[in-house]
Coordinates of C-alpha atoms in Angstrom, one line a residue:
Chain A
X20 CA 98.6 72.0 97.2
X21 CA 100.0 71.8 100.4
X22 CA 98.6 75.2 101.6
X23 CA 96.3 77.7 100.8
X24 CA 97.2 80.0 98.0
X25 CA 96.0 83.7 97.3
X26 CA 96.7 85.6 94.3
X27 CA 97.3 88.8 93.6
X28 CA 100.1 89.1 97.0
X29 CA 99.8 93.0 96.2
X30 CA 97.2 95.1 94.8
X31 CA 97.3 98.5 93.9
X32 CA 93.5 99.6 92.9
X33 CA 92.8 103.2 91.8
X34 CA 89.7 104.7 93.6
X35 CA 86.3 103.4 91.6
X36 CA 88.1 100.1 90.0
X37 CA 86.9 96.7 90.3
X38 CA 89.1 94.2 91.5
X39 CA 89.1 90.4 92.5
X40 CA 91.0 89.0 94.7
X41 CA 91.4 84.8 94.1
X42 CA 91.7 81.9 96.8
X43 CA 93.0 78.3 96.1
X44 CA 92.0 76.2 99.2
X45 CA 93.9 73.4 100.6
X46 CA 92.6 70.3 98.0
X47 CA 89.8 68.6 99.2
X48 CA 89.1 71.1 102.0
X49 CA 85.0 71.9 102.0
X50 CA 85.1 75.0 104.0
X51 CA 86.4 78.5 103.0
X52 CA 85.9 81.4 105.1
X53 CA 87.1 85.1 104.0
X54 CA 88.2 87.6 106.8
X55 CA 89.7 91.4 106.0
X56 CA 92.0 92.6 108.1
X57 CA 92.8 96.6 108.4
X58 CA 96.0 97.9 109.6
X59 CA 96.7 97.1 113.2
X60 CA 93.9 95.6 114.1
X61 CA 92.3 91.6 114.0
X62 CA 90.7 89.6 110.9
X63 CA 87.3 90.3 111.0
X64 CA 84.8 87.9 108.9
X65 CA 83.1 88.9 105.9
X66 CA 82.1 85.2 104.6
X67 CA 81.9 81.4 104.7
X68 CA 81.0 79.0 102.1
X69 CA 80.6 74.8 102.7
X70 CA 81.6 73.6 99.3
X71 CA 79.9 75.4 96.8
X72 CA 77.2 77.7 98.8
X73 CA 77.6 80.9 100.4
X74 CA 76.1 79.9 103.9
X75 CA 77.1 83.3 106.1
X76 CA 78.1 86.4 104.1
X77 CA 76.9 88.9 107.5
X78 CA 80.2 90.1 107.2
X79 CA 80.5 91.9 103.8
X80 CA 80.6 95.5 104.5
X81 CA 78.6 96.6 101.4
X82 CA 76.9 95.2 98.5
X83 CA 80.1 96.8 96.5
X84 CA 81.6 93.3 98.2
X85 CA 81.0 90.0 96.5
X86 CA 82.0 86.4 96.9
X87 CA 81.7 83.0 94.8
X88 CA 83.0 79.8 94.9
X89 CA 80.9 77.8 91.6
X90 CA 82.2 74.8 91.7
X91 CA 83.0 74.0 95.6
X92 CA 86.7 74.6 95.0
X93 CA 88.5 78.3 93.9
X94 CA 87.2 81.1 95.6
X95 CA 86.8 84.6 94.3
X96 CA 86.7 87.7 96.3
X97 CA 85.0 90.6 94.2
X98 CA 85.2 94.9 95.0
X99 CA 83.3 97.2 92.8
X100 CA 84.3 100.4 92.5
X101 CA 87.1 100.8 95.2
X102 CA 87.1 103.2 98.3
X103 CA 90.2 103.9 100.4
X104 CA 88.2 102.2 103.3
X105 CA 88.4 98.9 101.2
X106 CA 92.3 98.8 102.5
X107 CA 93.3 95.8 104.0
X108 CA 94.7 92.5 103.9
X109 CA 92.3 90.2 103.0
X110 CA 92.5 86.7 103.9
X111 CA 91.1 83.3 102.9
X112 CA 91.3 80.5 105.3
X113 CA 90.3 76.4 104.4
X114 CA 89.0 73.6 106.5
X115 CA 88.5 69.9 105.4
X116 CA 85.5 70.3 108.0
X117 CA 82.2 71.4 108.1
X118 CA 81.7 72.7 111.6
X119 CA 84.2 75.4 111.1
X120 CA 87.0 74.2 113.2
X121 CA 90.3 73.4 112.1
X122 CA 91.6 76.4 109.5
X123 CA 94.2 77.0 107.7
X124 CA 94.7 80.6 107.0
X125 CA 96.8 82.0 103.4
X126 CA 99.1 84.5 103.2
X127 CA 96.5 87.2 102.5
X128 CA 96.1 89.8 99.5
X129 CA 97.3 93.7 100.8
X130 CA 94.9 95.5 98.7
X131 CA 95.9 99.6 98.7
X132 CA 93.3 101.8 97.2
X133 CA 94.4 105.2 96.3
Chain B
X11 CA 78.2 92.8 121.9
X12 CA 80.8 90.3 121.4
X13 CA 84.6 90.8 122.1
X14 CA 87.9 89.9 122.4
X15 CA 90.2 92.3 123.4
X16 CA 94.0 92.3 124.2
X17 CA 95.4 94.6 127.7
X18 CA 99.3 95.4 125.8
X19 CA 99.1 96.3 122.3
X20 CA 102.9 96.0 122.4
X21 CA 105.5 93.3 124.6
X22 CA 109.1 93.4 124.2
X23 CA 111.3 90.6 126.3
X24 CA 114.3 89.8 126.0
X25 CA 115.4 86.2 124.9
X26 CA 115.2 83.4 127.0
X27 CA 112.9 85.1 129.1
X28 CA 109.0 84.0 129.7
X29 CA 106.5 86.3 127.6
X30 CA 102.8 86.6 129.1
X31 CA 100.3 87.6 126.9
X32 CA 96.9 88.5 128.0
X33 CA 93.3 88.7 126.3
X34 CA 89.9 89.3 127.7
X35 CA 86.9 88.5 126.4
X36 CA 83.4 89.4 126.9
X37 CA 81.1 86.7 126.4
X38 CA 80.2 84.2 129.3
X39 CA 78.6 81.5 127.1
X40 CA 81.9 81.7 125.2
X41 CA 83.3 77.8 124.3
X42 CA 86.5 77.7 122.6
X43 CA 89.8 79.9 122.4
X44 CA 92.5 79.9 119.8
X45 CA 95.8 81.5 119.9
X46 CA 97.4 82.5 116.6
X47 CA 100.6 84.0 115.8
X48 CA 101.1 86.2 112.9
X49 CA 104.1 87.0 111.5
X50 CA 104.6 90.0 109.6
X51 CA 103.7 89.1 105.5
X52 CA 101.4 86.0 106.5
X53 CA 98.3 84.9 107.5
X54 CA 97.7 83.5 111.4
X55 CA 98.9 80.2 112.1
X56 CA 97.3 78.1 114.9
X57 CA 99.9 77.8 118.1
X58 CA 97.3 76.1 120.4
X59 CA 93.5 76.1 121.9
X60 CA 91.3 75.5 124.7
X61 CA 88.3 74.4 125.6
X62 CA 86.2 76.0 128.5
X63 CA 85.7 73.1 130.3
X64 CA 90.1 73.2 130.8
X65 CA 91.5 76.0 132.8
X66 CA 95.1 74.5 131.4
X67 CA 96.6 73.3 128.1
X68 CA 100.6 72.7 127.7
X69 CA 102.1 72.4 124.3
X70 CA 105.7 73.1 123.1
X71 CA 107.0 75.8 124.9
X72 CA 103.5 77.4 125.3
X73 CA 100.8 77.6 127.7
X74 CA 97.3 78.9 127.4
X75 CA 95.4 79.3 130.5
X76 CA 91.7 80.2 130.6
X77 CA 90.0 81.5 133.8
X78 CA 86.2 82.0 133.6
X79 CA 85.3 83.6 136.3
X80 CA 87.3 86.9 135.0
X81 CA 86.8 86.0 131.7
X82 CA 90.2 86.0 130.6
X83 CA 92.9 83.7 129.2
X84 CA 96.8 84.3 128.5
X85 CA 99.6 82.9 126.3
X86 CA 102.5 81.9 127.9
X87 CA 105.7 81.3 126.1
X88 CA 108.7 80.0 127.9
X89 CA 112.3 80.6 126.9
X90 CA 111.3 83.3 123.9
X91 CA 113.3 82.7 120.9
X92 CA 113.9 85.7 118.3
X93 CA 111.7 83.6 115.8
X94 CA 108.7 84.5 118.3
X95 CA 108.7 88.0 117.7
X96 CA 105.3 88.7 116.1
X97 CA 101.7 89.8 116.3
X98 CA 99.6 87.3 118.5
X99 CA 96.0 87.4 118.7
X100 CA 93.4 85.6 120.4
X101 CA 90.3 84.4 118.8
X102 CA 87.2 82.6 119.7
X103 CA 86.1 80.3 117.5
X104 CA 82.1 80.2 117.5
X105 CA 79.9 77.1 117.1
X106 CA 78.7 75.8 114.2
X107 CA 75.1 76.8 114.9
X108 CA 76.8 80.2 115.1
X109 CA 78.5 80.1 111.8
X110 CA 81.7 78.7 113.5
X111 CA 83.7 82.2 112.5
X112 CA 86.9 83.6 114.1
X113 CA 86.0 86.7 116.4
X114 CA 89.4 87.9 116.8
X115 CA 90.9 90.9 119.2
X116 CA 93.3 93.6 118.6
X117 CA 96.4 91.7 118.8
X118 CA 100.0 92.1 121.0
X119 CA 103.2 92.7 119.2
X120 CA 106.3 90.7 120.8
X121 CA 109.5 92.2 119.9
X122 CA 112.3 89.3 121.6
X123 CA 115.6 91.1 122.0
X124 CA 118.5 88.9 121.6

């Protein structure tokens, strides 16, 4: 596609509910990143894929967060047993480069946990 | 630890004036910086970048200055327009051997008065 597509754009979850956030990167992009952006803050790194391999998950805040990219294209970020502090915008970015440069960001999914 | 931060959280300018947004960083080994523009409801958009072997880089109406001695960079926007209203982030793009992730500062909100 023309850009990085994320869905849903907005998600309201009750505390304790599981959620799944989807990212469709630009076609052919090998690198894919997930970032979390709290209100009024800069994005913070969560995890990085190169094709289907998750090379870095050091930013995932807890074991309730899980990401996958099974076929090296679409990625899903899953959050189990959501808590209020998980409320944030989740941004996905992709790049045709393997070196972590040249990102294009999607518009994000705004998650609100009530 | 490493951090990239901004001096001013908000900046209000008159249309047609020049804008200057500042950013400080703490890691003297930082090599590559990017300025992003983020409009409401959208992901960060690349504006301009600079490597540590340069002290100035110009784009269309934008200039980035890098002062490695005091670990400071700035974004200058000439003839600021209402469409420039957004939150601006500086970010360090870590090299591939450090995962290629972006480390963002907090952001400065630029408001342009017509």
